[in-house]
Structures are given as structure tokens and as C-alpha cells.
PDB file of C-alpha atoms in Angstrom:
ATOM      1  CA  MET U   1      97.575 133.621 142.904  1.00 97.00           C
ATOM      2  CA  ARG U   2      95.816 130.275 142.459  1.00 98.00           C
ATOM      3  CA  ALA U   3      92.306 129.836 143.835  1.00 98.00           C
ATOM      4  CA  MET U   4      89.311 127.537 143.492  1.00 98.00           C
ATOM      5  CA  ARG U   5      86.480 129.860 142.521  1.00 98.00           C
ATOM      6  CA  ALA U   6      82.793 129.158 142.055  1.00 98.00           C
ATOM      7  CA  GLU U   7      81.947 130.701 138.705  1.00 98.00           C
ATOM      8  CA  GLY U   8      78.287 129.908 139.338  1.00 97.00           C
ATOM      9  CA  PHE U   9      76.153 128.098 141.893  1.00 97.00           C
ATOM     10  CA  ASP U  10      74.841 125.106 139.954  1.00 96.00           C
ATOM     11  CA  GLY U  11      76.992 122.318 141.418  1.00 95.00           C
ATOM     12  CA  TYR U  12      80.468 120.840 141.628  1.00 96.00           C
ATOM     13  CA  GLN U  13      81.246 121.582 137.970  1.00 96.00           C
ATOM     14  CA  ASP U  14      81.161 125.321 138.691  1.00 97.00           C
ATOM     15  CA  LEU U  15      84.203 125.156 140.997  1.00 97.00           C
ATOM     16  CA  LYS U  16      87.186 126.079 138.804  1.00 97.00           C
ATOM     17  CA  LEU U  17      90.922 126.515 139.385  1.00 98.00           C
ATOM     18  CA  THR U  18      91.829 130.056 138.356  1.00 97.00           C
ATOM     19  CA  ASP U  19      94.391 132.839 138.810  1.00 97.00           C
ATOM     20  CA  ILE U  20      93.175 135.935 140.605  1.00 97.00           C
ATOM     21  CA  PRO U  21      94.963 139.000 142.048  1.00 96.00           C
ATOM     22  CA  SER U  22      96.380 138.586 145.547  1.00 95.00           C
ATOM     23  CA  PRO U  23      94.487 140.557 148.218  1.00 96.00           C
ATOM     24  CA  SER U  24      95.872 143.869 149.427  1.00 91.00           C
ATOM     25  CA  LEU U  25      96.967 144.600 152.962  1.00 90.00           C
ATOM     26  CA  SER U  26      94.752 146.971 154.940  1.00 89.00           C
ATOM     27  CA  GLU U  27      94.754 148.448 158.434  1.00 86.00           C
ATOM     28  CA  ARG U  28      92.408 145.930 160.068  1.00 90.00           C
ATOM     29  CA  ARG U  29      93.712 142.843 158.280  1.00 96.00           C
ATOM     30  CA  VAL U  30      96.762 140.636 157.954  1.00 97.00           C
ATOM     31  CA  LEU U  31      97.790 138.555 154.969  1.00 98.00           C
ATOM     32  CA  VAL U  32      97.808 134.822 155.641  1.00 98.00           C
ATOM     33  CA  ARG U  33      99.683 132.479 153.325  1.00 98.00           C
ATOM     34  CA  MET U  34      97.359 129.484 153.364  1.00 98.00           C
ATOM     35  CA  SER U  35      98.594 125.981 154.191  1.00 98.00           C
ATOM     36  CA  ALA U  36      95.238 124.225 154.272  1.00 98.00           C
ATOM     37  CA  ALA U  37      91.493 124.912 154.210  1.00 98.00           C
ATOM     38  CA  GLY U  38      88.630 123.045 155.835  1.00 98.00           C
ATOM     39  CA  VAL U  39      85.751 121.882 153.643  1.00 97.00           C
ATOM     40  CA  THR U  40      82.332 122.433 155.216  1.00 95.00           C
ATOM     41  CA  PRO U  41      78.660 121.758 154.406  1.00 92.00           C
ATOM     42  CA  LEU U  42      78.272 125.531 154.014  1.00 93.00           C
ATOM     43  CA  ASP U  43      80.499 125.340 150.924  1.00 96.00           C
ATOM     44  CA  HIS U  44      78.062 122.834 149.436  1.00 95.00           C
ATOM     45  CA  THR U  45      75.048 124.943 150.389  1.00 94.00           C
ATOM     46  CA  ILE U  46      76.547 127.910 148.542  1.00 97.00           C
ATOM     47  CA  LEU U  47      77.795 125.936 145.538  1.00 97.00           C
ATOM     48  CA  SER U  48      74.385 124.325 145.064  1.00 95.00           C
ATOM     49  CA  GLY U  49      72.625 127.710 145.002  1.00 95.00           C
ATOM     50  CA  GLN U  50      70.878 127.396 148.357  1.00 92.00           C
ATOM     51  CA  PHE U  51      72.411 130.489 149.976  1.00 93.00           C
ATOM     52  CA  PRO U  52      70.996 133.457 148.032  1.00 91.00           C
ATOM     53  CA  MET U  53      73.083 136.091 149.842  1.00 93.00           C
ATOM     54  CA  ALA U  54      76.313 134.734 148.288  1.00 95.00           C
ATOM     55  CA  LYS U  55      77.227 136.124 144.871  1.00 96.00           C
ATOM     56  CA  ALA U  56      79.299 134.451 142.146  1.00 97.00           C
ATOM     57  CA  PRO U  57      82.103 134.482 141.183  1.00 98.00           C
ATOM     58  CA  LEU U  58      83.296 133.610 144.671  1.00 98.00           C
ATOM     59  CA  VAL U  59      86.328 131.798 146.068  1.00 98.00           C
ATOM     60  CA  LEU U  60      84.886 129.262 148.506  1.00 98.00           C
ATOM     61  CA  GLY U  61      86.334 128.142 151.851  1.00 98.00           C
ATOM     62  CA  ASN U  62      85.042 129.330 155.209  1.00 97.00           C
ATOM     63  CA  GLU U  63      87.950 128.277 157.439  1.00 98.00           C
ATOM     64  CA  GLY U  64      91.625 127.457 157.248  1.00 98.00           C
ATOM     65  CA  ALA U  65      95.149 127.699 158.597  1.00 98.00           C
ATOM     66  CA  GLY U  66      98.372 129.266 157.431  1.00 98.00           C
ATOM     67  CA  ILE U  67     101.237 131.617 158.222  1.00 98.00           C
ATOM     68  CA  ILE U  68     101.063 135.397 158.609  1.00 98.00           C
ATOM     69  CA  GLU U  69     103.224 136.970 155.910  1.00 96.00           C
ATOM     70  CA  GLY U  70     102.064 140.568 155.982  1.00 93.00           C
ATOM     71  CA  GLY U  71     100.729 143.042 158.537  1.00 92.00           C
ATOM     72  CA  GLY U  72     101.635 141.148 161.701  1.00 86.00           C
ATOM     73  CA  THR U  73     100.872 142.439 165.197  1.00 90.00           C
ATOM     74  CA  PRO U  74     102.540 141.928 168.595  1.00 92.00           C
ATOM     75  CA  GLU U  75      99.965 139.224 169.327  1.00 93.00           C
ATOM     76  CA  TYR U  76     100.185 137.710 165.844  1.00 95.00           C
ATOM     77  CA  PRO U  77     103.685 138.485 164.506  1.00 96.00           C
ATOM     78  CA  ARG U  78     104.817 137.743 161.004  1.00 96.00           C
ATOM     79  CA  GLY U  79     105.576 134.037 160.663  1.00 97.00           C
ATOM     80  CA  SER U  80     102.944 132.976 163.221  1.00 97.00           C
ATOM     81  CA  ARG U  81     100.857 129.895 162.517  1.00 98.00           C
ATOM     82  CA  VAL U  82      97.195 130.843 162.719  1.00 98.00           C
ATOM     83  CA  MET U  83      93.732 129.421 162.105  1.00 98.00           C
ATOM     84  CA  PHE U  84      90.549 131.372 161.458  1.00 98.00           C
ATOM     85  CA  THR U  85      86.985 131.539 160.210  1.00 98.00           C
ATOM     86  CA  GLY U  86      84.654 134.401 159.385  1.00 96.00           C
ATOM     87  CA  PRO U  87      82.771 135.741 156.331  1.00 96.00           C
ATOM     88  CA  TYR U  88      85.372 134.191 154.026  1.00 98.00           C
ATOM     89  CA  GLY U  89      83.915 132.092 151.237  1.00 97.00           C
ATOM     90  CA  VAL U  90      80.458 133.500 151.961  1.00 97.00           C
ATOM     91  CA  PHE U  91      80.447 137.280 151.530  1.00 96.00           C
ATOM     92  CA  GLU U  92      84.026 137.669 150.310  1.00 97.00           C
ATOM     93  CA  ASN U  93      86.692 135.457 148.776  1.00 98.00           C
ATOM     94  CA  GLY U  94      87.622 132.536 150.984  1.00 98.00           C
ATOM     95  CA  THR U  95      90.289 130.089 152.023  1.00 98.00           C
ATOM     96  CA  LEU U  96      90.535 127.928 148.892  1.00 98.00           C
ATOM     97  CA  SER U  97      93.305 130.244 147.709  1.00 98.00           C
ATOM     98  CA  GLN U  98      96.976 130.873 148.315  1.00 98.00           C
ATOM     99  CA  VAL U  99      96.585 134.112 150.300  1.00 98.00           C
ATOM    100  CA  VAL U 100      93.670 135.513 152.326  1.00 98.00           C
ATOM    101  CA  ALA U 101      93.317 138.964 153.910  1.00 98.00           C
ATOM    102  CA  VAL U 102      92.014 138.102 157.375  1.00 98.00           C
ATOM    103  CA  GLN U 103      90.488 140.375 159.988  1.00 96.00           C
ATOM    104  CA  LYS U 104      92.773 140.387 163.019  1.00 95.00           C
ATOM    105  CA  GLU U 105      89.849 139.650 165.342  1.00 94.00           C
ATOM    106  CA  HIS U 106      89.249 136.322 163.611  1.00 97.00           C
ATOM    107  CA  LEU U 107      92.722 134.896 164.224  1.00 97.00           C
ATOM    108  CA  CYS U 108      93.812 132.265 166.706  1.00 98.00           C
ATOM    109  CA  LEU U 109      97.348 130.953 167.188  1.00 98.00           C
ATOM    110  CA  VAL U 110      97.713 127.249 166.378  1.00 98.00           C
ATOM    111  CA  PRO U 111      99.068 125.179 169.318  1.00 98.00           C
ATOM    112  CA  ASP U 112     102.503 123.694 168.671  1.00 97.00           C
ATOM    113  CA  ASN U 113     101.215 120.112 168.849  1.00 97.00           C
ATOM    114  CA  VAL U 114      98.554 120.657 166.157  1.00 98.00           C
ATOM    115  CA  ASP U 115      99.646 120.635 162.520  1.00 97.00           C
ATOM    116  CA  ASP U 116      98.221 122.977 159.913  1.00 98.00           C
ATOM    117  CA  THR U 117      96.138 120.256 158.270  1.00 98.00           C
ATOM    118  CA  ALA U 118      94.270 119.496 161.491  1.00 98.00           C
ATOM    119  CA  ALA U 119      94.052 123.187 162.435  1.00 98.00           C
ATOM    120  CA  ALA U 120      92.392 124.069 159.122  1.00 98.00           C
ATOM    121  CA  GLY U 121      89.281 122.084 160.055  1.00 97.00           C
ATOM    122  CA  LEU U 122      89.004 123.321 163.631  1.00 96.00           C
ATOM    123  CA  PRO U 123      87.520 126.823 163.739  1.00 98.00           C
ATOM    124  CA  VAL U 124      83.888 126.435 162.686  1.00 96.00           C
ATOM    125  CA  ALA U 125      83.202 123.145 164.457  1.00 96.00           C
ATOM    126  CA  TYR U 126      84.978 123.810 167.744  1.00 98.00           C
ATOM    127  CA  LEU U 127      83.872 127.416 168.160  1.00 98.00           C
ATOM    128  CA  THR U 128      80.305 126.327 167.441  1.00 97.00           C
ATOM    129  CA  ALA U 129      80.541 123.367 169.806  1.00 97.00           C
ATOM    130  CA  PHE U 130      81.945 125.351 172.707  1.00 98.00           C
ATOM    131  CA  LEU U 131      79.580 128.310 172.363  1.00 98.00           C
ATOM    132  CA  VAL U 132      76.507 126.081 171.964  1.00 97.00           C
ATOM    133  CA  LEU U 133      77.416 124.124 175.094  1.00 98.00           C
ATOM    134  CA  LYS U 134      77.960 127.355 177.013  1.00 97.00           C
ATOM    135  CA  ALA U 135      74.648 128.832 175.841  1.00 96.00           C
ATOM    136  CA  ALA U 136      72.889 125.612 176.856  1.00 97.00           C
ATOM    137  CA  GLY U 137      74.213 125.928 180.408  1.00 96.00           C
ATOM    138  CA  PHE U 138      76.682 123.059 180.245  1.00 98.00           C
ATOM    139  CA  GLN U 139      78.391 122.093 183.509  1.00 97.00           C
ATOM    140  CA  ALA U 140      80.455 119.092 184.484  1.00 98.00           C
ATOM    141  CA  GLY U 141      78.165 116.177 185.257  1.00 98.00           C
ATOM    142  CA  LYS U 142      75.604 116.995 182.548  1.00 98.00           C
ATOM    143  CA  THR U 143      74.599 114.474 179.890  1.00 98.00           C
ATOM    144  CA  VAL U 144      75.093 115.659 176.316  1.00 98.00           C
ATOM    145  CA  LEU U 145      73.839 114.157 173.053  1.00 98.00           C
ATOM    146  CA  ALA U 146      75.344 115.364 169.763  1.00 97.00           C
ATOM    147  CA  PRO U 147      74.188 113.151 166.870  1.00 96.00           C
ATOM    148  CA  ALA U 148      76.545 112.255 163.986  1.00 94.00           C
ATOM    149  CA  ILE U 149      79.954 111.329 165.411  1.00 95.00           C
ATOM    150  CA  GLY U 150      81.433 111.604 161.917  1.00 92.00           C
ATOM    151  CA  GLY U 151      80.237 115.168 161.402  1.00 90.00           C
ATOM    152  CA  SER U 152      82.387 118.123 162.350  1.00 92.00           C
ATOM    153  CA  VAL U 153      80.037 119.611 164.953  1.00 94.00           C
ATOM    154  CA  GLY U 154      78.823 116.276 166.315  1.00 95.00           C
ATOM    155  CA  ASN U 155      82.404 115.160 166.847  1.00 96.00           C
ATOM    156  CA  ALA U 156      83.558 118.467 168.305  1.00 97.00           C
ATOM    157  CA  VAL U 157      80.650 118.676 170.776  1.00 98.00           C
ATOM    158  CA  THR U 158      81.249 115.098 171.884  1.00 98.00           C
ATOM    159  CA  GLN U 159      84.971 115.692 172.403  1.00 97.00           C
ATOM    160  CA  LEU U 160      84.556 119.003 174.216  1.00 98.00           C
ATOM    161  CA  ALA U 161      81.749 117.753 176.457  1.00 98.00           C
ATOM    162  CA  ARG U 162      83.808 114.716 177.427  1.00 97.00           C
ATOM    163  CA  ALA U 163      86.942 116.800 178.075  1.00 98.00           C
ATOM    164  CA  LEU U 164      84.978 119.306 180.177  1.00 98.00           C
ATOM    165  CA  GLY U 165      83.525 116.655 182.474  1.00 98.00           C
ATOM    166  CA  ALA U 166      80.207 115.506 181.030  1.00 98.00           C
ATOM    167  CA  LYS U 167      78.686 112.509 182.776  1.00 98.00           C
ATOM    168  CA  HIS U 168      77.804 111.149 179.345  1.00 98.00           C
ATOM    169  CA  ALA U 169      78.956 112.466 175.948  1.00 98.00           C
ATOM    170  CA  ILE U 170      76.760 110.540 173.510  1.00 98.00           C
ATOM    171  CA  SER U 171      76.732 110.584 169.721  1.00 98.00           C
ATOM    172  CA  THR U 172      75.272 108.470 166.906  1.00 97.00           C
ATOM    173  CA  THR U 173      75.929 107.028 163.480  1.00 95.00           C
ATOM    174  CA  THR U 174      73.777 105.235 160.934  1.00 93.00           C
ATOM    175  CA  SER U 175      76.769 103.161 159.789  1.00 93.00           C
ATOM    176  CA  HIS U 176      77.921 100.053 161.624  1.00 93.00           C
ATOM    177  CA  ALA U 177      81.404 100.458 160.118  1.00 92.00           C
ATOM    178  CA  LYS U 178      81.602 104.038 161.364  1.00 93.00           C
ATOM    179  CA  ALA U 179      80.433 102.934 164.817  1.00 94.00           C
ATOM    180  CA  GLU U 180      83.376 100.515 164.914  1.00 94.00           C
ATOM    181  CA  GLN U 181      85.727 103.274 163.723  1.00 94.00           C
ATOM    182  CA  ALA U 182      84.491 105.566 166.453  1.00 95.00           C
ATOM    183  CA  LYS U 183      84.972 102.881 169.089  1.00 94.00           C
ATOM    184  CA  GLU U 184      88.550 102.331 167.898  1.00 93.00           C
ATOM    185  CA  ARG U 185      89.169 106.057 168.341  1.00 93.00           C
ATOM    186  CA  GLY U 186      87.968 105.961 171.931  1.00 93.00           C
ATOM    187  CA  PHE U 187      84.360 107.096 171.570  1.00 96.00           C
ATOM    188  CA  SER U 188      82.612 104.657 173.900  1.00 94.00           C
ATOM    189  CA  GLU U 189      79.087 106.136 173.810  1.00 98.00           C
ATOM    190  CA  VAL U 190      78.142 106.077 170.138  1.00 97.00           C
ATOM    191  CA  ILE U 191      74.700 104.695 169.327  1.00 97.00           C
ATOM    192  CA  ASP U 192      74.681 102.526 166.205  1.00 97.00           C
ATOM    193  CA  LEU U 193      71.359 103.496 164.658  1.00 95.00           C
ATOM    194  CA  SER U 194      71.556 100.513 162.308  1.00 94.00           C
ATOM    195  CA  GLU U 195      71.057  98.315 165.362  1.00 95.00           C
ATOM    196  CA  GLU U 196      68.881 100.313 167.795  1.00 96.00           C
ATOM    197  CA  GLY U 197      66.765 103.454 167.921  1.00 95.00           C
ATOM    198  CA  LEU U 198      67.987 106.786 169.239  1.00 96.00           C
ATOM    199  CA  ALA U 199      65.658 106.851 172.235  1.00 95.00           C
ATOM    200  CA  GLU U 200      66.465 103.228 173.080  1.00 97.00           C
ATOM    201  CA  GLY U 201      70.185 103.894 172.913  1.00 97.00           C
ATOM    202  CA  VAL U 202      70.126 107.051 175.019  1.00 98.00           C
ATOM    203  CA  ARG U 203      67.982 105.424 177.686  1.00 97.00           C
ATOM    204  CA  ARG U 204      70.315 102.408 177.765  1.00 97.00           C
ATOM    205  CA  LEU U 205      73.410 104.566 178.213  1.00 98.00           C
ATOM    206  CA  THR U 206      71.840 106.860 180.811  1.00 98.00           C
ATOM    207  CA  ASP U 207      69.808 104.294 182.760  1.00 97.00           C
ATOM    208  CA  GLY U 208      66.617 105.933 181.554  1.00 97.00           C
ATOM    209  CA  TYR U 209      67.559 109.505 182.480  1.00 97.00           C
ATOM    210  CA  GLY U 210      67.858 111.051 179.008  1.00 97.00           C
ATOM    211  CA  ALA U 211      69.934 114.011 177.854  1.00 98.00           C
ATOM    212  CA  ASP U 212      70.236 117.393 179.548  1.00 98.00           C
ATOM    213  CA  ILE U 213      71.611 118.988 176.372  1.00 98.00           C
ATOM    214  CA  VAL U 214      71.098 117.992 172.743  1.00 98.00           C
ATOM    215  CA  VAL U 215      73.091 119.688 169.981  1.00 97.00           C
ATOM    216  CA  ASP U 216      71.538 118.777 166.640  1.00 95.00           C
ATOM    217  CA  GLY U 217      73.638 119.372 163.542  1.00 90.00           C
ATOM    218  CA  ILE U 218      71.572 117.024 161.368  1.00 87.00           C
ATOM    219  CA  GLY U 219      67.964 118.194 161.289  1.00 84.00           C
ATOM    220  CA  GLY U 220      65.061 116.194 159.938  1.00 84.00           C
ATOM    221  CA  GLN U 221      63.787 113.147 161.795  1.00 89.00           C
ATOM    222  CA  ILE U 222      66.713 113.005 164.231  1.00 90.00           C
ATOM    223  CA  LEU U 223      65.586 116.313 165.740  1.00 91.00           C
ATOM    224  CA  SER U 224      62.123 114.957 166.411  1.00 90.00           C
ATOM    225  CA  GLU U 225      63.510 111.782 167.959  1.00 92.00           C
ATOM    226  CA  ALA U 226      66.003 113.706 170.091  1.00 93.00           C
ATOM    227  CA  LEU U 227      63.234 115.784 171.677  1.00 93.00           C
ATOM    228  CA  GLU U 228      61.705 112.562 172.968  1.00 93.00           C
ATOM    229  CA  ILE U 229      64.732 111.772 175.146  1.00 95.00           C
ATOM    230  CA  LEU U 230      65.299 115.202 176.695  1.00 97.00           C
ATOM    231  CA  ALA U 231      65.615 115.054 180.469  1.00 97.00           C
ATOM    232  CA  PRO U 232      63.378 117.313 182.594  1.00 96.00           C
ATOM    233  CA  GLY U 233      64.447 120.914 182.036  1.00 96.00           C
ATOM    234  CA  GLY U 234      66.626 119.874 179.111  1.00 97.00           C
ATOM    235  CA  SER U 235      67.307 121.847 175.954  1.00 97.00           C
ATOM    236  CA  LEU U 236      67.838 121.108 172.291  1.00 96.00           C
ATOM    237  CA  THR U 237      69.825 123.450 170.056  1.00 96.00           C
ATOM    238  CA  THR U 238      69.356 123.088 166.306  1.00 94.00           C
ATOM    239  CA  LEU U 239      72.007 124.523 164.015  1.00 91.00           C
ATOM    240  CA  ALA U 240      72.101 122.607 160.720  1.00 80.00           C
ATOM    241  CA  TYR U 241      69.928 120.648 158.319  1.00 78.00           C
ATOM    242  CA  ALA U 242      72.069 118.075 156.508  1.00 75.00           C
ATOM    243  CA  ALA U 243      69.280 115.467 156.769  1.00 72.00           C
ATOM    244  CA  SER U 244      66.370 117.788 156.084  1.00 76.00           C
ATOM    245  CA  ARG U 245      65.160 121.340 156.648  1.00 81.00           C
ATOM    246  CA  LYS U 246      61.790 120.038 157.865  1.00 84.00           C
ATOM    247  CA  THR U 247      60.695 117.872 160.767  1.00 84.00           C
ATOM    248  CA  THR U 248      57.648 117.186 162.904  1.00 87.00           C
ATOM    249  CA  ILE U 249      57.817 117.600 166.663  1.00 84.00           C
ATOM    250  CA  GLY U 250      55.654 116.407 169.513  1.00 85.00           C
ATOM    251  CA  VAL U 251      55.058 119.524 171.599  1.00 90.00           C
ATOM    252  CA  THR U 252      54.394 117.464 174.703  1.00 89.00           C
ATOM    253  CA  ASN U 253      58.059 116.431 174.618  1.00 88.00           C
ATOM    254  CA  LEU U 254      58.763 120.053 175.491  1.00 88.00           C
ATOM    255  CA  ILE U 255      55.738 121.020 177.585  1.00 92.00           C
ATOM    256  CA  TRP U 256      55.627 118.115 180.021  1.00 91.00           C
ATOM    257  CA  LYS U 257      59.352 118.304 180.714  1.00 92.00           C
ATOM    258  CA  GLY U 258      59.727 122.077 180.925  1.00 94.00           C
ATOM    259  CA  ALA U 259      62.238 121.677 178.107  1.00 93.00           C
ATOM    260  CA  SER U 260      63.222 124.116 175.355  1.00 94.00           C
ATOM    261  CA  ILE U 261      64.319 124.233 171.736  1.00 95.00           C
ATOM    262  CA  LYS U 262      66.373 127.024 170.177  1.00 94.00           C
ATOM    263  CA  SER U 263      68.665 127.785 167.259  1.00 94.00           C
ATOM    264  CA  PHE U 264      72.299 128.855 167.026  1.00 93.00           C
ATOM    265  CA  LEU U 265      74.311 130.792 164.448  1.00 91.00           C
ATOM    266  CA  LEU U 266      78.064 131.094 165.006  1.00 92.00           C
ATOM    267  CA  PHE U 267      78.486 134.309 163.066  1.00 89.00           C
ATOM    268  CA  SER U 268      75.904 136.176 165.141  1.00 91.00           C
ATOM    269  CA  GLN U 269      77.978 135.665 168.287  1.00 93.00           C
ATOM    270  CA  PRO U 270      80.141 138.572 169.540  1.00 93.00           C
ATOM    271  CA  LEU U 271      83.863 138.322 168.830  1.00 91.00           C
ATOM    272  CA  SER U 272      84.536 138.608 172.567  1.00 92.00           C
ATOM    273  CA  ALA U 273      82.744 135.268 172.972  1.00 95.00           C
ATOM    274  CA  TRP U 274      84.930 133.797 170.222  1.00 95.00           C
ATOM    275  CA  SER U 275      88.040 134.964 172.052  1.00 94.00           C
ATOM    276  CA  ASP U 276      86.954 133.377 175.334  1.00 94.00           C
ATOM    277  CA  ALA U 277      86.069 130.152 173.537  1.00 97.00           C
ATOM    278  CA  TRP U 278      89.456 129.984 171.821  1.00 97.00           C
ATOM    279  CA  LYS U 279      91.243 130.203 175.178  1.00 97.00           C
ATOM    280  CA  THR U 280      89.571 127.039 176.442  1.00 97.00           C
ATOM    281  CA  ILE U 281      89.751 125.211 173.112  1.00 98.00           C
ATOM    282  CA  THR U 282      93.481 125.839 172.642  1.00 98.00           C
ATOM    283  CA  GLU U 283      94.185 124.752 176.227  1.00 98.00           C
ATOM    284  CA  LEU U 284      92.382 121.459 175.565  1.00 98.00           C
ATOM    285  CA  LEU U 285      94.201 121.015 172.269  1.00 98.00           C
ATOM    286  CA  SER U 286      97.596 121.737 173.840  1.00 97.00           C
ATOM    287  CA  SER U 287      96.963 119.220 176.617  1.00 97.00           C
ATOM    288  CA  GLY U 288      95.849 116.540 174.154  1.00 95.00           C
ATOM    289  CA  ARG U 289      92.453 116.210 175.830  1.00 96.00           C
ATOM    290  CA  VAL U 290      90.856 117.098 172.483  1.00 96.00           C
ATOM    291  CA  GLU U 291      92.274 115.688 169.238  1.00 94.00           C
ATOM    292  CA  PRO U 292      90.853 116.834 165.896  1.00 95.00           C
ATOM    293  CA  ILE U 293      90.306 114.038 163.380  1.00 96.00           C
ATOM    294  CA  VAL U 294      91.240 114.411 159.716  1.00 97.00           C
ATOM    295  CA  SER U 295      89.658 111.848 157.416  1.00 96.00           C
ATOM    296  CA  LYS U 296      91.250 112.741 154.073  1.00 98.00           C
ATOM    297  CA  THR U 297      93.165 115.501 152.309  1.00 98.00           C
ATOM    298  CA  PHE U 298      92.923 116.716 148.708  1.00 98.00           C
ATOM    299  CA  PRO U 299      95.115 119.138 146.731  1.00 98.00           C
ATOM    300  CA  LEU U 300      93.704 122.560 145.869  1.00 98.00           C
ATOM    301  CA  GLU U 301      92.923 121.669 142.258  1.00 97.00           C
ATOM    302  CA  ASP U 302      90.799 118.740 143.495  1.00 98.00           C
ATOM    303  CA  ALA U 303      88.645 120.819 145.857  1.00 98.00           C
ATOM    304  CA  ALA U 304      85.427 119.869 144.052  1.00 97.00           C
ATOM    305  CA  ASN U 305      86.071 116.201 144.779  1.00 98.00           C
ATOM    306  CA  ALA U 306      86.951 117.069 148.374  1.00 98.00           C
ATOM    307  CA  LEU U 307      83.519 118.644 148.763  1.00 97.00           C
ATOM    308  CA  ARG U 308      81.866 115.720 147.020  1.00 97.00           C
ATOM    309  CA  TYR U 309      83.629 113.304 149.370  1.00 97.00           C
ATOM    310  CA  LEU U 310      82.440 115.255 152.414  1.00 96.00           C
ATOM    311  CA  ILE U 311      78.815 115.357 151.292  1.00 94.00           C
ATOM    312  CA  GLU U 312      78.468 111.952 149.643  1.00 94.00           C
ATOM    313  CA  GLY U 313      81.120 109.914 151.485  1.00 92.00           C
ATOM    314  CA  ARG U 314      80.116 111.162 154.958  1.00 92.00           C
ATOM    315  CA  PRO U 315      83.484 110.270 156.526  1.00 95.00           C
ATOM    316  CA  LEU U 316      84.460 110.158 160.183  1.00 95.00           C
ATOM    317  CA  GLY U 317      86.537 113.314 160.548  1.00 94.00           C
ATOM    318  CA  ARG U 318      87.317 116.438 158.594  1.00 96.00           C
ATOM    319  CA  VAL U 319      88.031 116.770 154.892  1.00 98.00           C
ATOM    320  CA  ILE U 320      90.894 119.163 154.194  1.00 98.00           C
ATOM    321  CA  VAL U 321      92.247 120.861 151.077  1.00 98.00           C
ATOM    322  CA  THR U 322      96.017 121.390 151.165  1.00 98.00           C
ATOM    323  CA  ILE U 323      97.344 124.494 149.424  1.00 96.00           C
TER     324      ILE U 323
END
């Protein structure tokens, strides 16, 4: 079968189109004929040699969507449209291939009104967004800040918080053009950081209250600035470092407000939590209250440019590889 495999971890040039044996069916897995795969920052982290636990050669791709063609179950019969994420593309061959052997526990049926291209970019961002909000004690009426409206997690948190009844679901962008794009797509609380500061924008939108919950998928300076606008008793969850792995914080932003800061890792969460999250997410997708955004698609053989576009182009919405 065809696959895009990292022959080494020294950059985009190491991602090569190759033929490899199709995976075998086993008791705990089903075979999924891939339709599309989501491209994520984790792919770039691995391909650039910054994830030492991954070993080359490795087919990248941590999430995707397709059709079950072998080993179906009553819940996921042969021919079902499914989406999934897991250790794929990290500790075993991933979704940038024609067929993947997927653990049954990682599957979720794709709602009828969501096509495979959109579904391929859903699992990591929306599972992360829902579980982070739950762990942070989200309830209707809370104010949520998730910087980077164009990023997968920032967008997913903003959409889910809004759909679940947040008083404010705030995000940011450093691009005026992207701020206008977001507004056209119905995101009315996006702070244009090219025109005002984060703290200024949050205080303007919340009449000085601040944010009960911050979900930071950027890292670096934005984390430090976000701590400043936490409401009393608020919390900040950090889960990525696209901007930088280092920052400086003012501890009084936590101490004087009784606030907290913590981390989150999707793949350390129990699969039972994934299952509960999928129930809510698929209900919101089916009702149209949450609509995944796809920025651009690339064919399988152009996966390296898809990853480059995600990292360097920083689009509003997901980048998808069609297979």
C-alpha cells in the first residue's frame, strides 16, 4: 500500500512516498481504509526530531477518517464511516497511508452530516477541547479564553464552549486578515492582537471580569499574558508550545486570585473519558451547533507541503491530506 513515511527526522525532505505491506488484522483491531488524515503540529514535532520516543522509519499521521473494511463489530460494522486518533504516527505507523489497523476503543462513528475530510481533522482537537473544559470545571455561564482561533485546539475550545453555553467564548489572532475571516465565520469575540493587547481585549469583552478558564495551546508569552487576566479562582491549562517552550510568569497572578495552572495530555486520559466526550461532541456535530473548519486539502504524495502549510502558513482551520 502507499504511505508517506518519515525515513528520518531531519525535516520535510525526510517524508517520502513509499510502498509498504498492508497491516494485518488482529483480535483487538479493525482495518480502516483511509479517506483522509489530519495534519497536526505533533507531526512536525516528530519530523523535526523533537520527539525522541518516536523511531524512524515511521508513517506519520496521528488522526484520520475512513471506512471499516475488515474486522467489523456490531457497534462498528464493516462499511461504517469512522474517525479516530491514538498512538498512530507516534509509536506505530499512522494515518498517512491507505490502510490502518485501529484499536476498536479508539473509533468513533462519523455523523451523517460530516464528510470524511472534515472528520479527519476532528479527533485530536475536539477530544482535547472537551476534556480540558471538563477538567477545568466548565459550566454554562463561564467565560473561556482559548488563544489562536486559527489553531485546531483554539478553534475547537471556542466552538465547544460557545455551544455548551459559555457567557463568553473568546479567542485571539495576531493577523488582522484572520480576525476578519473569523468574524465572517461567526466568531464575534476574537481579539485582534495586531490592534490591542490580550489583557485589554479580554477586559473589554468581559467588562473587566476576566476569564474563568484559559486553554493555552500556544505557549510562550501568550501564557504569561493570559495569567494576568484570570478571574478570581480561575484556571489556566497549558497543553502545547507552538510559540515557545519557555515563558515567564508573575506568581502573584496566581496567588492573589486563588487561581491555578496545570497541564493536559490527551493520551494520558482514560478511554472511558474519550467515549463520554465523543457522545457530546457527535451530538453537537449532528445538530450543527459545532462545525469543523477545513482550510485546505492536499493529496497524499504532497503531505510534506501540507505540513509546511500548517506550520508556516498558520491558516484558519484544519489542513487535511486526502488519500
